[in-house]
Coordinates of C-alpha atoms in Angstrom, one line a residue:
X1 CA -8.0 -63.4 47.8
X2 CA -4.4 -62.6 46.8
X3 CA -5.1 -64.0 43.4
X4 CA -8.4 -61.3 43.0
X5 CA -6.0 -58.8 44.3
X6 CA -3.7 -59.6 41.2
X7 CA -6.5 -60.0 39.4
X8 CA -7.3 -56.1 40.0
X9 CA -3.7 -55.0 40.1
X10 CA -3.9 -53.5 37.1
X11 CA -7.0 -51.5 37.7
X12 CA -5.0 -50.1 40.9
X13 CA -2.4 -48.9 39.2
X14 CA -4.2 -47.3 36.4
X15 CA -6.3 -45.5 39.3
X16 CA -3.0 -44.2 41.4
X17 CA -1.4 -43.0 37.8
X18 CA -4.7 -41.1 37.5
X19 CA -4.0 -39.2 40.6
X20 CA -1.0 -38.5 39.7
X21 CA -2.2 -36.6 36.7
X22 CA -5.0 -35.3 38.5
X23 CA -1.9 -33.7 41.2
X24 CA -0.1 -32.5 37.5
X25 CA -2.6 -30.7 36.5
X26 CA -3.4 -29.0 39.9
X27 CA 0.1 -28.3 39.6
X28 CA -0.5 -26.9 36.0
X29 CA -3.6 -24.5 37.1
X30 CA -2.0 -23.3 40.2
X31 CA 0.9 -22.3 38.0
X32 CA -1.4 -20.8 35.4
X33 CA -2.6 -18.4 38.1
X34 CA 0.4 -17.3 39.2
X35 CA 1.5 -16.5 36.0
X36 CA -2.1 -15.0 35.1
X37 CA -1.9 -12.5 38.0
X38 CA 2.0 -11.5 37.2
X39 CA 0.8 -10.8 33.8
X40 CA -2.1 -8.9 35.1
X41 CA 0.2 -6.9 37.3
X42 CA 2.4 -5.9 34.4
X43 CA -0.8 -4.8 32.3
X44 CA -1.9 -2.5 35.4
X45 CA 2.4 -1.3 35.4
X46 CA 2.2 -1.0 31.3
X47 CA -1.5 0.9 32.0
X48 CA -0.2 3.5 34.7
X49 CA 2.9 4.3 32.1
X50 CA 0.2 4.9 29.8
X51 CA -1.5 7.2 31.6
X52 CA 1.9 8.8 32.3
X53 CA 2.6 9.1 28.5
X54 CA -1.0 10.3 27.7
X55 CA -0.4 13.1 30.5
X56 CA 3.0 14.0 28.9
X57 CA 1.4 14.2 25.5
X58 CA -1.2 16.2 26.7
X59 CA 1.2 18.9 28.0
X60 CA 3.0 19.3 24.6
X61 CA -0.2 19.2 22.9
X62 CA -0.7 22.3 24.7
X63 CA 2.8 24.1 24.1
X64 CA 2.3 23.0 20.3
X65 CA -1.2 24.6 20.3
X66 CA -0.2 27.6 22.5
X67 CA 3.1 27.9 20.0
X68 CA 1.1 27.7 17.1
X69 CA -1.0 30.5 18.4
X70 CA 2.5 32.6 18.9
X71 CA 3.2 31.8 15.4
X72 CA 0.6 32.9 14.2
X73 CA 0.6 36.0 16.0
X74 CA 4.4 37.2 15.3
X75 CA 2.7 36.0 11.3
X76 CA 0.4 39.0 11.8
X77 CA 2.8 41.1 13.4
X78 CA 5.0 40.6 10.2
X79 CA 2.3 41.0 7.8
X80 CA 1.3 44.2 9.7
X81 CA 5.1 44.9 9.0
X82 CA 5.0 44.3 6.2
X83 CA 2.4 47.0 5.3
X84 CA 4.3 49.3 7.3
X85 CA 7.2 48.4 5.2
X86 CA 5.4 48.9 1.5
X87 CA 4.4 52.4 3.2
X88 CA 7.6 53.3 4.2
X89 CA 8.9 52.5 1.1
X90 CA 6.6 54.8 -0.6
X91 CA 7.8 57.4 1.5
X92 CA 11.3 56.4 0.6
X93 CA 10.5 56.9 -2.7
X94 CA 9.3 60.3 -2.1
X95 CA 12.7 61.0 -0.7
X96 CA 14.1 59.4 -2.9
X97 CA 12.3 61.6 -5.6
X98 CA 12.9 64.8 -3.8
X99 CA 16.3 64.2 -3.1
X100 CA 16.9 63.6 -7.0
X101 CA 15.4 66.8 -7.5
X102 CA 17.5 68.9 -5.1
X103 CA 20.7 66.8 -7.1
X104 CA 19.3 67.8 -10.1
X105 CA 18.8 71.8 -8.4
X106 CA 22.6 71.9 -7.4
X107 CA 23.8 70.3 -10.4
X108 CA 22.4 73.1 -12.6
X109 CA 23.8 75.7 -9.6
X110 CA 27.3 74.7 -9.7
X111 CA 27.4 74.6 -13.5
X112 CA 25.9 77.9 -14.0
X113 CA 28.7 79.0 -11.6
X114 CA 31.1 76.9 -13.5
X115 CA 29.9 78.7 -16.6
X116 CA 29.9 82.5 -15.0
X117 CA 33.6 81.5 -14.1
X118 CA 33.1 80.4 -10.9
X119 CA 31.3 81.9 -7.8
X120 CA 29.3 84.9 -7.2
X121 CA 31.6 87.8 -6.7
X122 CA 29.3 89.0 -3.7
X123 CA 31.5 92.3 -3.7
X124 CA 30.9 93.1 -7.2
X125 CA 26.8 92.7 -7.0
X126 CA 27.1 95.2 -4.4
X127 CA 29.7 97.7 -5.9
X128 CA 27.6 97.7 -8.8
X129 CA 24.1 99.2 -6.7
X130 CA 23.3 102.2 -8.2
X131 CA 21.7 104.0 -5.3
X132 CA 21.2 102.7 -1.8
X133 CA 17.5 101.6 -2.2
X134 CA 19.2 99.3 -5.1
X135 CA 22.0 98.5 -2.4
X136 CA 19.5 97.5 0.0
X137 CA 18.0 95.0 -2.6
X138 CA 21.0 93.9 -4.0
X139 CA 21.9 92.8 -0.1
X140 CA 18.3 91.2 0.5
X141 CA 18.8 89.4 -3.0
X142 CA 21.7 88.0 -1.8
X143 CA 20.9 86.9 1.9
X144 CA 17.6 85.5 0.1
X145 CA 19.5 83.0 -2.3
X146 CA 22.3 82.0 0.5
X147 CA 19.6 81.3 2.4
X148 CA 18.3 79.1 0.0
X149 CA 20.9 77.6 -0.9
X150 CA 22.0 76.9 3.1
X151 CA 18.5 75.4 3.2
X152 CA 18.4 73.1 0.1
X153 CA 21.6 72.0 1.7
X154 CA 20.0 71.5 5.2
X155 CA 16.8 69.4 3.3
X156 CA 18.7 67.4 1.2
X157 CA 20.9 66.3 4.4
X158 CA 17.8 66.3 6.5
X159 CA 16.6 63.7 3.6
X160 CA 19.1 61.6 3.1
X161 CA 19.6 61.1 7.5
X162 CA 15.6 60.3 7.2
X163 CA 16.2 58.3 4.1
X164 CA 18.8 56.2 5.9
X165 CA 17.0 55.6 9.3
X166 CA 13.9 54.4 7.7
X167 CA 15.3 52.3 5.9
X168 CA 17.3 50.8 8.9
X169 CA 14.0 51.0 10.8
X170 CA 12.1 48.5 8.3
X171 CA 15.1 46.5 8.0
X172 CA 15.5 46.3 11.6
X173 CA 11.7 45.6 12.5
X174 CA 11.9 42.6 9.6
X175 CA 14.8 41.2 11.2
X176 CA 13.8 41.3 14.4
X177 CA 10.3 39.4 13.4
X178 CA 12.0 36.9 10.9
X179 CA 14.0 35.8 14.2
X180 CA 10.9 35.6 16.6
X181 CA 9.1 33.5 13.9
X182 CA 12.2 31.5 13.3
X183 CA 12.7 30.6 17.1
X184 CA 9.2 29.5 17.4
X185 CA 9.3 27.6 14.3
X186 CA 12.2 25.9 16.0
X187 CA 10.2 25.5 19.4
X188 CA 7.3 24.1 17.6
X189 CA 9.7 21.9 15.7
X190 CA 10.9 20.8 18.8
X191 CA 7.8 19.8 20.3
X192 CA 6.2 18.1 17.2
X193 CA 9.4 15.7 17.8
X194 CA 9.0 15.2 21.4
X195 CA 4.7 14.6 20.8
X196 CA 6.3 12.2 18.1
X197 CA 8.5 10.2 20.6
X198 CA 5.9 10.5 23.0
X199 CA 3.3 9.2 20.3
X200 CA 5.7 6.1 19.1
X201 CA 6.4 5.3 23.4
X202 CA 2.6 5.4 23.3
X203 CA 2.2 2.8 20.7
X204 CA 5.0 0.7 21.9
X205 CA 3.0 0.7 25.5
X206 CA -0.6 -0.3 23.7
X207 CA 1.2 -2.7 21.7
X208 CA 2.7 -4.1 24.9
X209 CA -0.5 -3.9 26.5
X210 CA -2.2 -5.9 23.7
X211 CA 0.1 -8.9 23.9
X212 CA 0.4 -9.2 27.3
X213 CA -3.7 -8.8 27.3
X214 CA -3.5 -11.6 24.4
X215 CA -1.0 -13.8 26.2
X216 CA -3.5 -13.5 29.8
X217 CA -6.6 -14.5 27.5
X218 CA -3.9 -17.4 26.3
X219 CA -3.8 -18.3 29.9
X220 CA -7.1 -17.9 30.5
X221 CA -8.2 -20.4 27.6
X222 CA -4.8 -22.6 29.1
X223 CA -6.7 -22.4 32.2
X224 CA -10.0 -23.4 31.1
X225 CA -8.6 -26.3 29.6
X226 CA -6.6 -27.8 32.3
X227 CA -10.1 -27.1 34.6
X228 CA -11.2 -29.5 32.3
X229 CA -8.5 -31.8 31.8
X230 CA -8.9 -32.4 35.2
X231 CA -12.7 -33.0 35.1
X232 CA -12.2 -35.5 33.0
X233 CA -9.6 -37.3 34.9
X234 CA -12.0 -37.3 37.8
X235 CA -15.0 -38.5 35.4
X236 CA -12.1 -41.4 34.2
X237 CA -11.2 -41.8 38.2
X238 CA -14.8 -42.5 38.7
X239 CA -16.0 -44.5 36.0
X240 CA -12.6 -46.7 36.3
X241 CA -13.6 -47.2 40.0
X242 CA -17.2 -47.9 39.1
X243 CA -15.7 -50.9 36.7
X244 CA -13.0 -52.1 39.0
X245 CA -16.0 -52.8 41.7
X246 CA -18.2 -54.5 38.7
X247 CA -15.7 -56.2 37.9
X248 CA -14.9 -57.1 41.2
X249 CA -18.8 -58.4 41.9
X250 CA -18.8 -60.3 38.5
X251 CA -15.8 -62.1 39.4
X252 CA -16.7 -62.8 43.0
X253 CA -19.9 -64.1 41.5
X254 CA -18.2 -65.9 38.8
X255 CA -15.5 -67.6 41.6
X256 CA -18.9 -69.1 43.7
X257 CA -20.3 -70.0 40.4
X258 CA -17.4 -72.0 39.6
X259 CA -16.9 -73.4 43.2
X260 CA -20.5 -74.9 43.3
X261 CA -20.0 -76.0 39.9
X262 CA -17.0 -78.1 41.1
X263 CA -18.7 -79.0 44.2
X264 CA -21.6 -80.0 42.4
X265 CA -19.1 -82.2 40.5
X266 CA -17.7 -84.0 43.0
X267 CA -20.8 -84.9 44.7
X268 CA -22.0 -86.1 41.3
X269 CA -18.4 -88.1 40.7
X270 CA -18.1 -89.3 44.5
X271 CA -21.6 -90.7 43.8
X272 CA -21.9 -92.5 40.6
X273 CA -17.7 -93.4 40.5
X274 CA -16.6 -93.3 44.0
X275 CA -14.2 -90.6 42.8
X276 CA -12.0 -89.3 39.9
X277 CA -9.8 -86.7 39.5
X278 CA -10.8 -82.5 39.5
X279 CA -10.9 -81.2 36.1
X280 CA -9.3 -77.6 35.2
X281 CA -11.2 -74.8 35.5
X282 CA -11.1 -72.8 32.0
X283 CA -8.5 -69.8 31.7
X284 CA -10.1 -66.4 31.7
X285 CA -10.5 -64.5 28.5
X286 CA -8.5 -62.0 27.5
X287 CA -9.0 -59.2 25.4
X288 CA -5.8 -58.1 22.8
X289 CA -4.8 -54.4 22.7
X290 CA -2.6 -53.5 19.7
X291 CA 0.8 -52.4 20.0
X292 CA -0.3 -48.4 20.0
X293 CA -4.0 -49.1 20.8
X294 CA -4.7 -46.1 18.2
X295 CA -5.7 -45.5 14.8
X296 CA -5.5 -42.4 12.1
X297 CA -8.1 -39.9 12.9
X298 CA -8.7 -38.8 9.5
X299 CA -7.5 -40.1 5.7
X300 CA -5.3 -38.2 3.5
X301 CA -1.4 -37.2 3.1
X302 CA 0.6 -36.0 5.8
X303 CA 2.0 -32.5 5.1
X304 CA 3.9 -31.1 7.9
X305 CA 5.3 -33.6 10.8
X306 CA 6.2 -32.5 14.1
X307 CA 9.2 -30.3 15.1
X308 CA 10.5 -26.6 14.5
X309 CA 8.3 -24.6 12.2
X310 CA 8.5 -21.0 11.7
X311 CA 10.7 -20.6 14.8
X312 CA 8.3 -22.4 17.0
X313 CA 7.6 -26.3 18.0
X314 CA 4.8 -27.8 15.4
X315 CA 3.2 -29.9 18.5
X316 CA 1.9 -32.6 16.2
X317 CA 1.7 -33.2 12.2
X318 CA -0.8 -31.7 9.4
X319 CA -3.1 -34.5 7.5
X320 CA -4.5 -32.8 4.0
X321 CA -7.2 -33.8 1.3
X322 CA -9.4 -32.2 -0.1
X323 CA -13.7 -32.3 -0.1
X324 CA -15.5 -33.2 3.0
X325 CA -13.3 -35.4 5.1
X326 CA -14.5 -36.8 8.7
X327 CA -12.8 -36.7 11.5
X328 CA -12.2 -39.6 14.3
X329 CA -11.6 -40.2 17.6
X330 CA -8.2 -42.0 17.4
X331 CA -9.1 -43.7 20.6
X332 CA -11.3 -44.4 23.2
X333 CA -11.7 -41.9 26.1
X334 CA -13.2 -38.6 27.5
X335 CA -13.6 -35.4 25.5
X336 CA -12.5 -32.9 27.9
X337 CA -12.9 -29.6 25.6
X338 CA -14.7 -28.9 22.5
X339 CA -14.5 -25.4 21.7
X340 CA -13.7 -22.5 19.3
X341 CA -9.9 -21.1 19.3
X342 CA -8.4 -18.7 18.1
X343 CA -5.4 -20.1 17.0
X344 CA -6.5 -23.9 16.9
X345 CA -9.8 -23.1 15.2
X346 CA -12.9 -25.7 16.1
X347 CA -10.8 -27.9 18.3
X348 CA -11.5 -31.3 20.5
X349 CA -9.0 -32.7 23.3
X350 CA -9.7 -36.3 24.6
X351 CA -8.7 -38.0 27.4
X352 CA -7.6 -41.5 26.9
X353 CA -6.2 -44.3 29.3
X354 CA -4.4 -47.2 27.7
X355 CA -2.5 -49.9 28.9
X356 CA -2.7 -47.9 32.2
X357 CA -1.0 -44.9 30.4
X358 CA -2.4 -41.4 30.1
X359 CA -2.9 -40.1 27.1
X360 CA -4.4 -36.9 25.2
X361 CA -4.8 -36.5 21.9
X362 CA -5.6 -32.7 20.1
X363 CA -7.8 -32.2 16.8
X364 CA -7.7 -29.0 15.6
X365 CA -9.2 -26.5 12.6
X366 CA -11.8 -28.6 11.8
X367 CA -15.1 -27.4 9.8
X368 CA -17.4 -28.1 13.0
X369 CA -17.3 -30.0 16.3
X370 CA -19.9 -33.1 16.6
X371 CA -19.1 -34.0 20.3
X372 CA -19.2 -32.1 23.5
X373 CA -17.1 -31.3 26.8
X374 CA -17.6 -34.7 29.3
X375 CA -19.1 -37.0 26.5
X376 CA -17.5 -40.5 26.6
X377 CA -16.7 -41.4 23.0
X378 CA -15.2 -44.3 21.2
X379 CA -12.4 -44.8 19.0
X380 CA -13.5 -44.0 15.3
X381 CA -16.5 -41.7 17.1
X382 CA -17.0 -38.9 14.5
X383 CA -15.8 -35.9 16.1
X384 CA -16.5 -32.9 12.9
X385 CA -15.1 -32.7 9.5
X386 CA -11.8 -31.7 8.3
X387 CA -11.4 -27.6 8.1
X388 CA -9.7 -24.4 7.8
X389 CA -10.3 -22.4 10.8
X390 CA -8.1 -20.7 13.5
X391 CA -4.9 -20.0 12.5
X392 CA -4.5 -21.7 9.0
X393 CA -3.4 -22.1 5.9
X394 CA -5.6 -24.3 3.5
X395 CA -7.9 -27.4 5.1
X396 CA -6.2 -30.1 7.1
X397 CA -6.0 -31.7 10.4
X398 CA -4.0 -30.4 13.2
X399 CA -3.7 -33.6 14.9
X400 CA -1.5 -33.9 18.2
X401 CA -0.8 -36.7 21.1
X402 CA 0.8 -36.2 24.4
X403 CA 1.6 -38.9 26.3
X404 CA 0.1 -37.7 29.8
X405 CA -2.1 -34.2 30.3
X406 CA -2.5 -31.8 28.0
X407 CA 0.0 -28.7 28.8
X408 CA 0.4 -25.1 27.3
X409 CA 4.2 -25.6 26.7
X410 CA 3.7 -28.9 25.3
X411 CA 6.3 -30.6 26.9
X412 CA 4.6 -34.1 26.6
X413 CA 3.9 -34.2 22.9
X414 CA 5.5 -37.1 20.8
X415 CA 5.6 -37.9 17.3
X416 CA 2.0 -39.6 17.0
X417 CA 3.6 -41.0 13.2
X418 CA 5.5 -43.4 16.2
X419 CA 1.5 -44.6 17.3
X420 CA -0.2 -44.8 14.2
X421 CA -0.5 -48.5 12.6

């Protein structure tokens, strides 16, 4: 029995290292949750800031809108002004016009005085009546022309005051509008700048929003992969189990055969010799496993090898040629997901258990997928043809191998160039 048992060994410890993975990536899904929901709870943070922002902007919408309205009303006021101005300065040039006259009146007063030899001798005009009636007129004439003269003074000074204070007035008014309209200009200045921030925060939130929305479908599609990761395991768990007791039954059956051959043997011996010696049984065959146990998935030149690339880690290398190029399973196992990715393009993950190690291998941006999720495929199974889809840049093969699960961060990637024969 102990030799069966060390027969099987191997089988046993392939099936404990498979629950093992199977508690890794339980480990990895629980983990993906919590981080789902902490992202989730930081969209529903980045979506009540939004509605904060959106509320802001809303209330300067409104004080532009209700500035713009001032504007434009203080604009009519100053047109209106304006009017008021262009007839004021009609009637300034009506005083203008009048006052010229009156200059042009006193000039030709003074220099008729200037050329009589200076003023009217009042005294003289009188003296010089030749009977009262004519005195009478004389004195009429003259309080008729002082008073003239006293009120062309008066009108011309009356004129000029009116002159001034109109002017003043329209200057005044304009002023006084120019710096309304200029202080709303500035208030709406103001709040097109603030509705500007407001409008970039705004952005900067959807942006946010958008890549922590992008980064939860990330998970999600993480997610989805370890569920099926791990349904895989459990199909490998299964149909590792289901071998291990076949083979258990064929070599119990195969031990009895054996043993009744060998008694059969020796009854045959004991009977036609007397006896003779017990012949070997013959050694168990044994199938060989090469040194990797995996082969290229695909034929052409290898274009980009793992590492840093573009400030991230290239999980795997880039196999290019040109035409229609199939694609392989490098090894035996269980394809686990066959999907459409956004940034791996038509992609295929297997499942593979050699030399009681766990393995996955990753083929990615390929034309079209020609397996599905669960089927059991062998190595050199056609899996699609060669592409250009997901994130890309000209057709090759994406091709990556983890030694163990599959994880987002790919922390068990290695150089498959170090497995390839």
């Amino acid at each position: 029995m102990s030799g069966l048992t060390a027969a099987f060994s191997p089988q046993i410890a392939e099936a404990n290292s498979n629950q093992e993975k199977l508690k890794e990536i339980q480990e990895k899904k629980s983990q993906n949750l919590q981080e789902r929901q902490q992202k989730e709870s930081e969209i529903q943070g980045v979506q009540e800031e939004q509605d904060k922002v959106a509320a802001e902007i809303k209330r300067l919408d409104t004080a532009v809108s209700d500035a713009e309205n001032k504007i434009e009303a203080k604009q009519q006021e100053i047109d209106q002004t304006k009017e008021n101005i262009a007839k004021l300065q009609e009637e300034i040039k009506v005083l203008e016009k009048r006052i010229a006259e009156r200059d042009k009146l006193l000039k030709d007063r003074v220099k008729a005085m200037y050329q009589n030899g200076g003023t009217v001798d009042y005294l003289d005009v009188l003296m010089g009546a030749k009977s009262f009636g004519d005195f009478l007129e004389r004195v009429m004439a003259l309080n008729t022309i002082a008073e003239q003269d006293k009120n062309i003074l008066e009108e011309h000074k009356a004129d000029k005051l009116a002159l001034e204070e109109k002017k003043a007035e329209v200057e005044a008014q304009l002023n006084d509008l120019e710096q309304k309209l200029g202080e709303l200009e500035k208030l709406k200045a103001d709040l097109n700048a603030k509705k500007a921030e407001k409008d970039a925060l705004m952005k900067k939130l959807e942006k946010q929003e958008g890549e922590l929305h992008s980064y939860v479908e990330d998970l999600k599609e993480n997610a989805e992969t370890l569920s099926a990761q791990e349904a895989a395991v459990k199909k490998e768990i299964a149909r590792q189990k289901a071998a291990a007791e076949a083979a258990a039954r064929k070599a119990a059956a195969e031990k009895a055969a054996r043993e009744a051959a060998a008694a059969k043997k020796a009854s045959s011996s004991n009977s036609n010799s007397g006896g003779g010696g017990n012949e070997p049984a013959p050694a168990p065959v044994s199938s060989h496993v090469g040194n990797s146990g995996f082969s290229w998935p695909t034929s052409g030149r290898v274009t980009s090898q793992i590492g840093s690339r573009w400030n991230k880690f290239h999980a795997g290398i880039d196999i290019a040629k040109s035409g229609s190029v199939p694609v392989r399973a490098a090894a035996a196992g269980t394809v686990f997901r066959s999907y459409l990715s956004g940034s791996y393009g038509n992609v295929v993950f297997i499942t593979h258990y050699i030399n009681g190690q766990t393995y996955t291998t990753v083929y990615a941006h390929m034309r079209n997928r020609a397996v599905s999720q669960g089927q059991t495929v062998s190595a050199g199974t056609y899996l699609g043809t060669m592409g250009n889809t997901g994130h890309s840049f000209g057709q090759h093969l994406h091709f990556e191998l983890h030694k163990g699960s599959w994880n987002a961060n790919k922390t068990n990637a290695v150089n498959p160039l170090n497995y390839l024969p």
